[in-house]
PDB file of C-alpha atoms and ligand atoms in Angstrom:
ATOM      1  CA  MET A   1      89.338 118.344  49.109  1.00  0.00           C
ATOM      2  CA  ASP A   2      92.782 118.009  50.953  1.00  0.00           C
ATOM      3  CA  ARG A   3      94.104 121.578  51.336  1.00  0.00           C
ATOM      4  CA  LEU A   4      97.340 120.068  49.859  1.00  0.00           C
ATOM      5  CA  THR A   5      95.832 118.232  46.689  1.00  0.00           C
ATOM      6  CA  ARG A   6      96.063 121.221  44.409  1.00  0.00           C
ATOM      7  CA  THR A   7      94.379 120.531  41.258  1.00  0.00           C
ATOM      8  CA  GLU A   8      94.745 123.789  39.554  1.00  0.00           C
ATOM      9  CA  ASP A   9      98.140 125.449  38.598  1.00  0.00           C
ATOM     10  CA  GLY A  10      96.550 128.817  39.846  1.00  0.00           C
ATOM     11  CA  ASP A  11      96.031 127.471  43.376  1.00  0.00           C
ATOM     12  CA  SER A  12      99.456 125.531  43.359  1.00  0.00           C
ATOM     13  CA  THR A  13     101.117 129.158  42.419  1.00  0.00           C
ATOM     14  CA  SER A  14      99.478 130.782  45.343  1.00  0.00           C
ATOM     15  CA  VAL A  15     100.366 128.290  47.855  1.00  0.00           C
ATOM     16  CA  GLU A  16     104.231 128.756  46.582  1.00  0.00           C
ATOM     17  CA  VAL A  17     103.798 132.413  46.989  1.00  0.00           C
ATOM     18  CA  ARG A  18     102.521 132.052  50.680  1.00  0.00           C
ATOM     19  CA  GLU A  19     105.413 129.358  51.470  1.00  0.00           C
ATOM     20  CA  ALA A  20     108.134 131.910  50.024  1.00  0.00           C
ATOM     21  CA  ALA A  21     106.801 134.981  51.912  1.00  0.00           C
ATOM     22  CA  TYR A  22     106.306 132.845  55.426  1.00  0.00           C
ATOM     23  CA  TRP A  23     109.811 131.083  54.823  1.00  0.00           C
ATOM     24  CA  ASP A  24     111.560 134.399  53.867  1.00  0.00           C
ATOM     25  CA  ALA A  25     110.305 135.866  56.961  1.00  0.00           C
ATOM     26  CA  GLN A  26     111.929 133.067  59.114  1.00  0.00           C
ATOM     27  CA  ALA A  27     115.146 133.425  57.212  1.00  0.00           C
ATOM     28  CA  SER A  28     115.403 137.105  57.645  1.00  0.00           C
ATOM     29  CA  GLN A  29     115.706 136.498  61.477  1.00  0.00           C
ATOM     30  CA  ILE A  30     118.898 134.443  61.121  1.00  0.00           C
ATOM     31  CA  SER A  31     122.248 135.833  61.762  1.00  0.00           C
ATOM     32  CA  ASP A  32     125.668 134.723  60.546  1.00  0.00           C
ATOM     33  CA  SER A  33     126.404 133.452  64.139  1.00  0.00           C
ATOM     34  CA  ASP A  34     123.373 131.511  64.274  1.00  0.00           C
ATOM     35  CA  LEU A  35     124.203 129.931  61.012  1.00  0.00           C
ATOM     36  CA  ALA A  36     127.737 129.219  62.114  1.00  0.00           C
ATOM     37  CA  ALA A  37     126.606 127.743  65.503  1.00  0.00           C
ATOM     38  CA  GLU A  38     123.736 125.352  64.212  1.00  0.00           C
ATOM     39  CA  CYS A  39     125.251 121.621  63.002  1.00  0.00           C
ATOM     40  CA  VAL A  40     123.754 118.544  61.966  1.00  0.00           C
ATOM     41  CA  LYS A  41     123.368 116.356  65.147  1.00  0.00           C
ATOM     42  CA  SER A  42     124.255 112.833  65.762  1.00  0.00           C
ATOM     43  CA  GLU A  43     120.672 111.826  67.228  1.00  0.00           C
ATOM     44  CA  PRO A  44     119.154 108.709  66.314  1.00  0.00           C
ATOM     45  CA  LEU A  45     117.011 110.215  63.440  1.00  0.00           C
ATOM     46  CA  ASP A  46     120.030 111.992  62.000  1.00  0.00           C
ATOM     47  CA  GLU A  47     122.238 108.797  62.112  1.00  0.00           C
ATOM     48  CA  CYS A  48     119.678 106.982  60.452  1.00  0.00           C
ATOM     49  CA  ARG A  49     119.231 109.169  57.638  1.00  0.00           C
ATOM     50  CA  LYS A  50     123.167 109.402  57.090  1.00  0.00           C
ATOM     51  CA  ARG A  51     123.162 105.797  56.998  1.00  0.00           C
ATOM     52  CA  LEU A  52     120.543 105.682  54.432  1.00  0.00           C
ATOM     53  CA  LEU A  53     122.369 108.486  52.397  1.00  0.00           C
ATOM     54  CA  GLY A  54     125.634 106.142  52.283  1.00  0.00           C
ATOM     55  CA  ASP A  55     128.777 107.087  51.023  1.00  0.00           C
ATOM     56  CA  LEU A  56     128.428 110.592  49.210  1.00  0.00           C
ATOM     57  CA  THR A  57     131.853 111.039  47.668  1.00  0.00           C
ATOM     58  CA  GLY A  58     131.739 112.239  44.347  1.00  0.00           C
ATOM     59  CA  LYS A  59     127.879 111.890  44.090  1.00  0.00           C
ATOM     60  CA  LYS A  60     125.681 114.203  42.585  1.00  0.00           C
ATOM     61  CA  VAL A  61     123.009 115.176  45.187  1.00  0.00           C
ATOM     62  CA  LEU A  62     119.805 117.250  45.298  1.00  0.00           C
ATOM     63  CA  ASP A  63     118.904 118.998  48.746  1.00  0.00           C
ATOM     64  CA  VAL A  64     115.059 119.725  47.735  1.00  0.00           C
ATOM     65  CA  GLY A  65     113.412 122.340  50.153  1.00  0.00           C
ATOM     66  CA  CYS A  66     116.896 123.184  51.561  1.00  0.00           C
ATOM     67  CA  GLY A  67     115.713 126.011  53.472  1.00  0.00           C
ATOM     68  CA  MET A  68     118.830 127.713  55.093  1.00  0.00           C
ATOM     69  CA  GLY A  69     121.023 124.762  53.817  1.00  0.00           C
ATOM     70  CA  LEU A  70     121.993 122.921  57.171  1.00  0.00           C
ATOM     71  CA  TRP A  71     122.007 119.661  55.271  1.00  0.00           C
ATOM     72  CA  SER A  72     123.028 121.151  52.008  1.00  0.00           C
ATOM     73  CA  ALA A  73     126.371 122.089  53.712  1.00  0.00           C
ATOM     74  CA  TYR A  74     126.617 118.909  55.561  1.00  0.00           C
ATOM     75  CA  LEU A  75     126.207 116.796  52.123  1.00  0.00           C
ATOM     76  CA  ALA A  76     128.820 118.726  50.697  1.00  0.00           C
ATOM     77  CA  THR A  77     131.375 118.184  53.898  1.00  0.00           C
ATOM     78  CA  SER A  78     130.625 114.585  53.367  1.00  0.00           C
ATOM     79  CA  GLY A  79     132.161 114.770  49.680  1.00  0.00           C
ATOM     80  CA  ALA A  80     129.088 115.334  47.562  1.00  0.00           C
ATOM     81  CA  GLU A  81     128.437 117.804  44.778  1.00  0.00           C
ATOM     82  CA  VAL A  82     125.112 119.381  46.044  1.00  0.00           C
ATOM     83  CA  TRP A  83     122.484 121.395  44.191  1.00  0.00           C
ATOM     84  CA  ALA A  84     120.150 123.010  46.927  1.00  0.00           C
ATOM     85  CA  ILE A  85     116.765 124.216  45.852  1.00  0.00           C
ATOM     86  CA  ASP A  86     113.891 126.312  47.810  1.00  0.00           C
ATOM     87  CA  ILE A  87     110.886 128.385  46.732  1.00  0.00           C
ATOM     88  CA  SER A  88     112.146 131.083  49.455  1.00  0.00           C
ATOM     89  CA  PRO A  89     114.680 133.404  48.041  1.00  0.00           C
ATOM     90  CA  GLN A  90     115.921 134.753  51.636  1.00  0.00           C
ATOM     91  CA  SER A  91     116.612 130.904  52.459  1.00  0.00           C
ATOM     92  CA  VAL A  92     118.383 130.286  49.266  1.00  0.00           C
ATOM     93  CA  GLU A  93     120.491 133.347  50.048  1.00  0.00           C
ATOM     94  CA  MET A  94     121.181 131.978  53.734  1.00  0.00           C
ATOM     95  CA  ALA A  95     122.001 128.485  52.341  1.00  0.00           C
ATOM     96  CA  LYS A  96     124.678 130.168  49.929  1.00  0.00           C
ATOM     97  CA  ARG A  97     125.799 131.896  52.989  1.00  0.00           C
ATOM     98  CA  ARG A  98     126.356 128.923  55.194  1.00  0.00           C
ATOM     99  CA  ALA A  99     128.083 126.805  52.559  1.00  0.00           C
ATOM    100  CA  ILE A 100     130.656 129.456  52.317  1.00  0.00           C
ATOM    101  CA  LEU A 101     130.862 129.931  56.119  1.00  0.00           C
ATOM    102  CA  ARG A 102     131.361 126.074  56.270  1.00  0.00           C
ATOM    103  CA  GLY A 103     134.063 126.139  53.601  1.00  0.00           C
ATOM    104  CA  VAL A 104     132.047 124.142  51.147  1.00  0.00           C
ATOM    105  CA  GLY A 105     130.756 127.180  49.019  1.00  0.00           C
ATOM    106  CA  ASP A 106     132.385 125.828  45.599  1.00  0.00           C
ATOM    107  CA  ARG A 107     130.417 122.440  46.259  1.00  0.00           C
ATOM    108  CA  VAL A 108     127.085 123.702  46.840  1.00  0.00           C
ATOM    109  CA  THR A 109     125.090 125.222  43.881  1.00  0.00           C
ATOM    110  CA  ALA A 110     121.559 126.882  45.636  1.00  0.00           C
ATOM    111  CA  SER A 111     118.998 128.341  43.526  1.00  0.00           C
ATOM    112  CA  VAL A 112     115.432 129.575  43.998  1.00  0.00           C
ATOM    113  CA  MET A 113     113.198 126.715  42.251  1.00  0.00           C
ATOM    114  CA  SER A 114     109.960 125.073  42.746  1.00  0.00           C
ATOM    115  CA  ALA A 115     110.267 121.486  43.681  1.00  0.00           C
ATOM    116  CA  MET A 116     106.866 120.727  41.644  1.00  0.00           C
ATOM    117  CA  ASP A 117     108.752 121.845  38.470  1.00  0.00           C
ATOM    118  CA  MET A 118     112.395 121.333  38.615  1.00  0.00           C
ATOM    119  CA  GLN A 119     114.813 122.592  36.087  1.00  0.00           C
ATOM    120  CA  PHE A 120     116.953 119.621  35.827  1.00  0.00           C
ATOM    121  CA  PRO A 121     117.427 117.099  33.244  1.00  0.00           C
ATOM    122  CA  ASP A 122     116.069 113.377  33.784  1.00  0.00           C
ATOM    123  CA  GLY A 123     118.171 111.271  35.719  1.00  0.00           C
ATOM    124  CA  TYR A 124     120.585 113.796  36.901  1.00  0.00           C
ATOM    125  CA  PHE A 125     120.975 113.004  40.507  1.00  0.00           C
ATOM    126  CA  ASP A 126     122.560 109.954  42.173  1.00  0.00           C
ATOM    127  CA  VAL A 127     120.683 111.168  45.474  1.00  0.00           C
ATOM    128  CA  VAL A 128     117.775 113.349  46.321  1.00  0.00           C
ATOM    129  CA  HIS A 129     117.515 114.529  49.911  1.00  0.00           C
ATOM    130  CA  GLY A 130     114.981 116.586  51.876  1.00  0.00           C
ATOM    131  CA  GLN A 131     113.949 117.380  55.326  1.00  0.00           C
ATOM    132  CA  ASP A 132     110.517 118.262  55.952  1.00  0.00           C
ATOM    133  CA  ILE A 133     109.502 118.941  52.328  1.00  0.00           C
ATOM    134  CA  ILE A 134     107.033 116.323  51.102  1.00  0.00           C
ATOM    135  CA  HIS A 135     104.537 117.412  53.624  1.00  0.00           C
ATOM    136  CA  HIS A 136     104.527 121.054  52.189  1.00  0.00           C
ATOM    137  CA  LEU A 137     103.663 119.907  48.608  1.00  0.00           C
ATOM    138  CA  ASP A 138     101.250 117.594  46.459  1.00  0.00           C
ATOM    139  CA  ALA A 139     102.868 114.410  47.250  1.00  0.00           C
ATOM    140  CA  ASP A 140     101.633 112.969  43.933  1.00  0.00           C
ATOM    141  CA  LYS A 141     103.025 115.555  41.798  1.00  0.00           C
ATOM    142  CA  PHE A 142     106.361 115.952  43.871  1.00  0.00           C
ATOM    143  CA  GLY A 143     107.045 111.972  43.795  1.00  0.00           C
ATOM    144  CA  ARG A 144     106.796 112.153  39.939  1.00  0.00           C
ATOM    145  CA  GLU A 145     109.324 114.803  39.701  1.00  0.00           C
ATOM    146  CA  VAL A 146     111.764 113.124  42.384  1.00  0.00           C
ATOM    147  CA  GLN A 147     111.431 110.044  40.342  1.00  0.00           C
ATOM    148  CA  ARG A 148     112.155 111.956  37.058  1.00  0.00           C
ATOM    149  CA  VAL A 149     115.241 113.515  38.313  1.00  0.00           C
ATOM    150  CA  LEU A 150     116.672 110.549  40.068  1.00  0.00           C
ATOM    151  CA  ALA A 151     119.071 108.337  38.108  1.00  0.00           C
ATOM    152  CA  CYS A 152     118.423 104.817  37.681  1.00  0.00           C
ATOM    153  CA  GLY A 153     119.870 102.908  40.729  1.00  0.00           C
ATOM    154  CA  GLY A 154     119.761 106.182  42.790  1.00  0.00           C
ATOM    155  CA  ARG A 155     118.022 106.739  46.067  1.00  0.00           C
ATOM    156  CA  ALA A 156     115.797 109.529  47.677  1.00  0.00           C
ATOM    157  CA  VAL A 157     115.990 110.129  51.547  1.00  0.00           C
ATOM    158  CA  PHE A 158     113.819 112.131  53.394  1.00  0.00           C
ATOM    159  CA  SER A 159     113.070 113.115  57.161  1.00  0.00           C
ATOM    160  CA  GLU A 160     109.625 114.050  57.545  1.00  0.00           C
ATOM    161  CA  ASN A 161     107.036 114.448  60.219  1.00  0.00           C
ATOM    162  CA  CYS A 162     104.307 111.992  60.450  1.00  0.00           C
ATOM    163  CA  ALA A 163     100.322 112.510  61.127  1.00  0.00           C
ATOM    164  CA  ASN A 164      99.879 108.949  62.409  1.00  0.00           C
ATOM    165  CA  ASN A 165      99.280 109.796  66.102  1.00  0.00           C
ATOM    166  CA  PRO A 166      95.761 111.109  66.564  1.00  0.00           C
ATOM    167  CA  VAL A 167      96.479 112.555  70.128  1.00  0.00           C
ATOM    168  CA  LEU A 168      99.575 114.561  68.582  1.00  0.00           C
ATOM    169  CA  MET A 169      97.098 115.779  65.383  1.00  0.00           C
ATOM    170  CA  PHE A 170      94.419 116.590  67.760  1.00  0.00           C
ATOM    171  CA  ALA A 171      96.847 118.829  69.820  1.00  0.00           C
ATOM    172  CA  ARG A 172      98.361 120.292  66.505  1.00  0.00           C
ATOM    173  CA  ASN A 173      94.768 121.203  65.064  1.00  0.00           C
ATOM    174  CA  GLN A 174      92.897 122.379  68.467  1.00  0.00           C
ATOM    175  CA  ILE A 175      95.582 123.601  70.773  1.00  0.00           C
ATOM    176  CA  CYS A 176      98.771 124.885  69.073  1.00  0.00           C
ATOM    177  CA  GLY A 177      98.402 128.593  67.796  1.00  0.00           C
ATOM    178  CA  ARG A 178      96.341 129.194  70.824  1.00  0.00           C
ATOM    179  CA  TRP A 179      96.590 130.246  74.350  1.00  0.00           C
ATOM    180  CA  GLY A 180     100.278 131.417  73.729  1.00  0.00           C
ATOM    181  CA  ILE A 181     101.023 127.763  72.542  1.00  0.00           C
ATOM    182  CA  PRO A 182     103.477 128.111  69.590  1.00  0.00           C
ATOM    183  CA  LYS A 183     102.483 126.745  66.167  1.00  0.00           C
ATOM    184  CA  TRP A 184     105.697 126.491  64.223  1.00  0.00           C
ATOM    185  CA  SER A 185     103.939 125.921  60.995  1.00  0.00           C
ATOM    186  CA  SER A 186     102.790 127.542  57.724  1.00  0.00           C
ATOM    187  CA  ASP A 187      98.986 127.426  57.053  1.00  0.00           C
ATOM    188  CA  ASP A 188      99.719 125.496  53.646  1.00  0.00           C
ATOM    189  CA  GLU A 189     101.436 122.323  55.395  1.00  0.00           C
ATOM    190  CA  TYR A 190     100.034 119.432  57.228  1.00  0.00           C
ATOM    191  CA  PRO A 191     101.894 116.479  58.593  1.00  0.00           C
ATOM    192  CA  LEU A 192     102.683 113.440  56.316  1.00  0.00           C
ATOM    193  CA  THR A 193      99.664 111.329  56.402  1.00  0.00           C
ATOM    194  CA  ARG A 194      99.848 107.572  55.117  1.00  0.00           C
ATOM    195  CA  ALA A 195      97.627 108.241  52.119  1.00  0.00           C
ATOM    196  CA  ARG A 196     100.150 111.217  51.002  1.00  0.00           C
ATOM    197  CA  LEU A 197     103.127 108.880  51.646  1.00  0.00           C
ATOM    198  CA  LYS A 198     101.741 106.240  49.464  1.00  0.00           C
ATOM    199  CA  ALA A 199     100.789 108.904  46.829  1.00  0.00           C
ATOM    200  CA  PHE A 200     104.530 110.094  46.943  1.00  0.00           C
ATOM    201  CA  SER A 201     105.983 106.695  46.754  1.00  0.00           C
ATOM    202  CA  GLN A 202     104.128 104.838  44.052  1.00  0.00           C
ATOM    203  CA  PHE A 203     106.657 106.039  41.522  1.00  0.00           C
ATOM    204  CA  PHE A 204     109.402 104.050  42.980  1.00  0.00           C
ATOM    205  CA  GLN A 205     110.524 100.680  42.742  1.00  0.00           C
ATOM    206  CA  GLU A 206     110.773 100.273  46.763  1.00  0.00           C
ATOM    207  CA  CYS A 207     110.084 102.531  49.715  1.00  0.00           C
ATOM    208  CA  THR A 208     111.038 101.901  53.557  1.00  0.00           C
ATOM    209  CA  VAL A 209     109.814 103.840  56.573  1.00  0.00           C
ATOM    210  CA  GLU A 210     111.883 103.937  59.689  1.00  0.00           C
ATOM    211  CA  TYR A 211     111.062 105.245  63.031  1.00  0.00           C
ATOM    212  CA  PRO A 212     114.482 105.510  64.906  1.00  0.00           C
ATOM    213  CA  GLU A 213     113.262 107.494  67.755  1.00  0.00           C
ATOM    214  CA  PHE A 214     109.813 107.986  69.426  1.00  0.00           C
ATOM    215  CA  VAL A 215     108.719 111.637  69.386  1.00  0.00           C
ATOM    216  CA  CYS A 216     105.750 112.410  71.286  1.00  0.00           C
ATOM    217  CA  PHE A 217     106.176 113.817  74.801  1.00  0.00           C
ATOM    218  CA  HIS A 218     108.992 115.821  73.427  1.00  0.00           C
ATOM    219  CA  PHE A 219     106.399 118.336  72.445  1.00  0.00           C
ATOM    220  CA  VAL A 220     105.003 118.827  75.976  1.00  0.00           C
ATOM    221  CA  ASP A 221     108.523 119.965  76.778  1.00  0.00           C
ATOM    222  CA  ALA A 222     108.935 122.182  73.580  1.00  0.00           C
ATOM    223  CA  LYS A 223     105.350 123.519  73.263  1.00  0.00           C
ATOM    224  CA  LEU A 224     104.172 124.014  77.138  1.00  0.00           C
ATOM    225  CA  PHE A 225     107.642 124.329  78.933  1.00  0.00           C
ATOM    226  CA  ARG A 226     109.978 125.486  76.097  1.00  0.00           C
ATOM    227  CA  TYR A 227     112.707 123.308  77.667  1.00  0.00           C
ATOM    228  CA  LYS A 228     113.183 125.707  80.587  1.00  0.00           C
ATOM    229  CA  ASN A 229     112.417 122.882  83.245  1.00  0.00           C
ATOM    230  CA  ARG A 230     115.187 120.309  83.416  1.00  0.00           C
ATOM    231  CA  PHE A 231     113.074 117.938  85.229  1.00  0.00           C
ATOM    232  CA  VAL A 232     110.287 117.927  82.747  1.00  0.00           C
ATOM    233  CA  SER A 233     112.850 117.711  80.095  1.00  0.00           C
ATOM    234  CA  TRP A 234     114.134 114.564  81.478  1.00  0.00           C
ATOM    235  CA  ALA A 235     110.993 113.216  82.414  1.00  0.00           C
ATOM    236  CA  CYS A 236     109.518 113.681  78.683  1.00  0.00           C
ATOM    237  CA  HIS A 237     112.766 112.432  77.081  1.00  0.00           C
ATOM    238  CA  GLY A 238     112.365 109.455  79.595  1.00  0.00           C
ATOM    239  CA  MET A 239     108.652 108.761  78.399  1.00  0.00           C
ATOM    240  CA  ASP A 240     109.522 108.898  74.906  1.00  0.00           C
ATOM    241  CA  HIS A 241     112.492 106.482  75.190  1.00  0.00           C
ATOM    242  CA  LEU A 242     110.792 104.309  77.196  1.00  0.00           C
ATOM    243  CA  ILE A 243     108.038 103.794  74.856  1.00  0.00           C
ATOM    244  CA  TYR A 244     110.719 103.326  72.219  1.00  0.00           C
ATOM    245  CA  CYS A 245     112.029 100.424  73.824  1.00  0.00           C
ATOM    246  CA  ALA A 246     109.350  98.789  75.638  1.00  0.00           C
ATOM    247  CA  LEU A 247     106.579  99.102  73.045  1.00  0.00           C
ATOM    248  CA  PRO A 248     108.019  99.043  69.666  1.00  0.00           C
ATOM    249  CA  VAL A 249     104.725  98.313  68.226  1.00  0.00           C
ATOM    250  CA  LEU A 250     103.824 101.973  69.103  1.00  0.00           C
ATOM    251  CA  ARG A 251     106.795 103.240  66.995  1.00  0.00           C
ATOM    252  CA  PRO A 252     104.746 104.443  64.036  1.00  0.00           C
ATOM    253  CA  LEU A 253     102.898 106.613  66.225  1.00  0.00           C
ATOM    254  CA  SER A 254     106.201 108.842  66.548  1.00  0.00           C
ATOM    255  CA  TYR A 255     105.977 112.152  65.144  1.00  0.00           C
ATOM    256  CA  ARG A 256     109.102 111.770  63.210  1.00  0.00           C
ATOM    257  CA  GLN A 257     109.725 109.230  60.329  1.00  0.00           C
ATOM    258  CA  VAL A 258     112.550 108.698  57.890  1.00  0.00           C
ATOM    259  CA  ILE A 259     111.827 107.419  54.373  1.00  0.00           C
ATOM    260  CA  CYS A 260     114.016 105.944  51.669  1.00  0.00           C
ATOM    261  CA  CYS A 261     112.640 105.370  48.079  1.00  0.00           C
ATOM    262  CA  ARG A 262     114.822 103.520  45.494  1.00  0.00           C
ATOM    263  CA  GLU A 263     114.625 103.673  41.857  1.00  0.00           C
TER     264      GLU A 263
HETATM  265  C1  SAM B   1     110.055 122.909  57.101  1.00  0.00           C
HETATM  266  S1  SAM B   1     111.232 123.840  55.991  1.00  0.00           S
HETATM  267  C2  SAM B   1     112.431 122.851  56.048  1.00  0.00           C
HETATM  268  C3  SAM B   1     114.003 123.518  55.528  1.00  0.00           C
HETATM  269  C4  SAM B   1     114.970 122.662  55.512  1.00  0.00           C
HETATM  270  N1  SAM B   1     114.828 121.459  54.684  1.00  0.00           N
HETATM  271  C5  SAM B   1     115.216 122.461  56.901  1.00  0.00           C
HETATM  272  O1  SAM B   1     114.930 121.351  57.322  1.00  0.00           O
HETATM  273  O2  SAM B   1     115.882 123.109  57.462  1.00  0.00           O
HETATM  274  C6  SAM B   1     110.401 123.674  54.421  1.00  0.00           C
HETATM  275  C7  SAM B   1     111.010 124.399  53.201  1.00  0.00           C
HETATM  276  O3  SAM B   1     110.303 124.054  52.199  1.00  0.00           O
HETATM  277  C8  SAM B   1     110.281 125.193  51.314  1.00  0.00           C
HETATM  278  N2  SAM B   1     109.278 124.962  50.217  1.00  0.00           N
HETATM  279  C9  SAM B   1     108.017 124.997  50.410  1.00  0.00           C
HETATM  280  N3  SAM B   1     107.344 124.815  49.198  1.00  0.00           N
HETATM  281  C10 SAM B   1     108.421 124.529  48.225  1.00  0.00           C
HETATM  282  C11 SAM B   1     108.217 124.254  47.000  1.00  0.00           C
HETATM  283  N4  SAM B   1     107.118 124.094  46.029  1.00  0.00           N
HETATM  284  N5  SAM B   1     109.544 124.005  46.346  1.00  0.00           N
HETATM  285  C12 SAM B   1     110.548 124.279  46.767  1.00  0.00           C
HETATM  286  N6  SAM B   1     110.781 124.382  48.041  1.00  0.00           N
HETATM  287  C13 SAM B   1     109.506 124.763  49.108  1.00  0.00           C
HETATM  288  C14 SAM B   1     110.190 126.457  52.372  1.00  0.00           C
HETATM  289  O4  SAM B   1     110.635 127.514  51.506  1.00  0.00           O
HETATM  290  C15 SAM B   1     110.813 125.921  53.273  1.00  0.00           C
HETATM  291  O5  SAM B   1     112.253 126.416  53.223  1.00  0.00           O
END
C-alpha cells in the first residue's frame, strides 16, 4: 500500500501528529527577522501561480497547509481576505506573526486545522491556494474536501513538487539523507505522482498542469554544493534553462509543477 494511502482514521491521525511535530520543529528555528526578510519571489513558477490566481481583490481565499504564512501574507497584500490553516501550531503562530509584520494581520485568519477535515461550510471560498501540500496528504480525500469548500466557479491553485523524473526520484530515495546530503522532507511525504494528482483532480470540472521552469540540475547545486560555488550555480541554472528552452518535451520531468483546478 502507498504510504500515503491511508485507509484508517487511526493511521491518518498518527501521520498528522508526526507532521505537526516535524513542522513545529522547523518553525521554532525561525526568528522575526527571518519572517520579515523572506518575500514571495518573481521567478517563473511564482509568476505562473500569480497569473492563475488572478485578481484577488475582495476574494475569500483559503491558504491550505499555510506553513509559516509566506503566501498567506502575499494573498492578503493582493487584496484577498485570507483564511490560513495548518496542522502545525508553531507554523500557525508564525503565519499570524508574519501577517502582523506585513501589516495585514486584520486580513489573515490563521488556525490549526487539518486539511483532511476542514471546518468551513460548503462553497465558502472563491479561491483555494496551496504550496507543497497535496503531496503530504491522501490525495483523494483532500481533493474531495477542496472541491467541497470551493464556491461554484471557483478555482484551486497549487504549486507542488513532482515525481515524474526517475533520476530525481532515485536520488531522493537512495542518496538524500545519506553521506551528509540533506533530505529536507518529513517521513510521511512523497513527491506528487501522476496517479495521486489524478486522484486529487477527479472532483473538478477541469485541471491543468504547467511546468514554467525546468528544475533538475538545481538540486546538484542545492544539495551537493549548497550554492557555495558560483560557477556551479551558474552551470546548473544554465543546464536547466537550456533544457527548458531547447527540449520542451522534457518539461514534465521538472521537479516543480503548478496545478489549477476549476469547479
Ligand atoms: C512543505 S510545508 C509547506 C508550507 C507552506 N505552504 C510553504 O510552502 O511554505 C507542508 C505543510 O503542510 C502542513 N500539513 C501537513 N499535513 C497537514 C494536514 N493534514 N493538514 C494541514 N496541514 C498539513 C505541514 O504542517 C507543513 O506546514
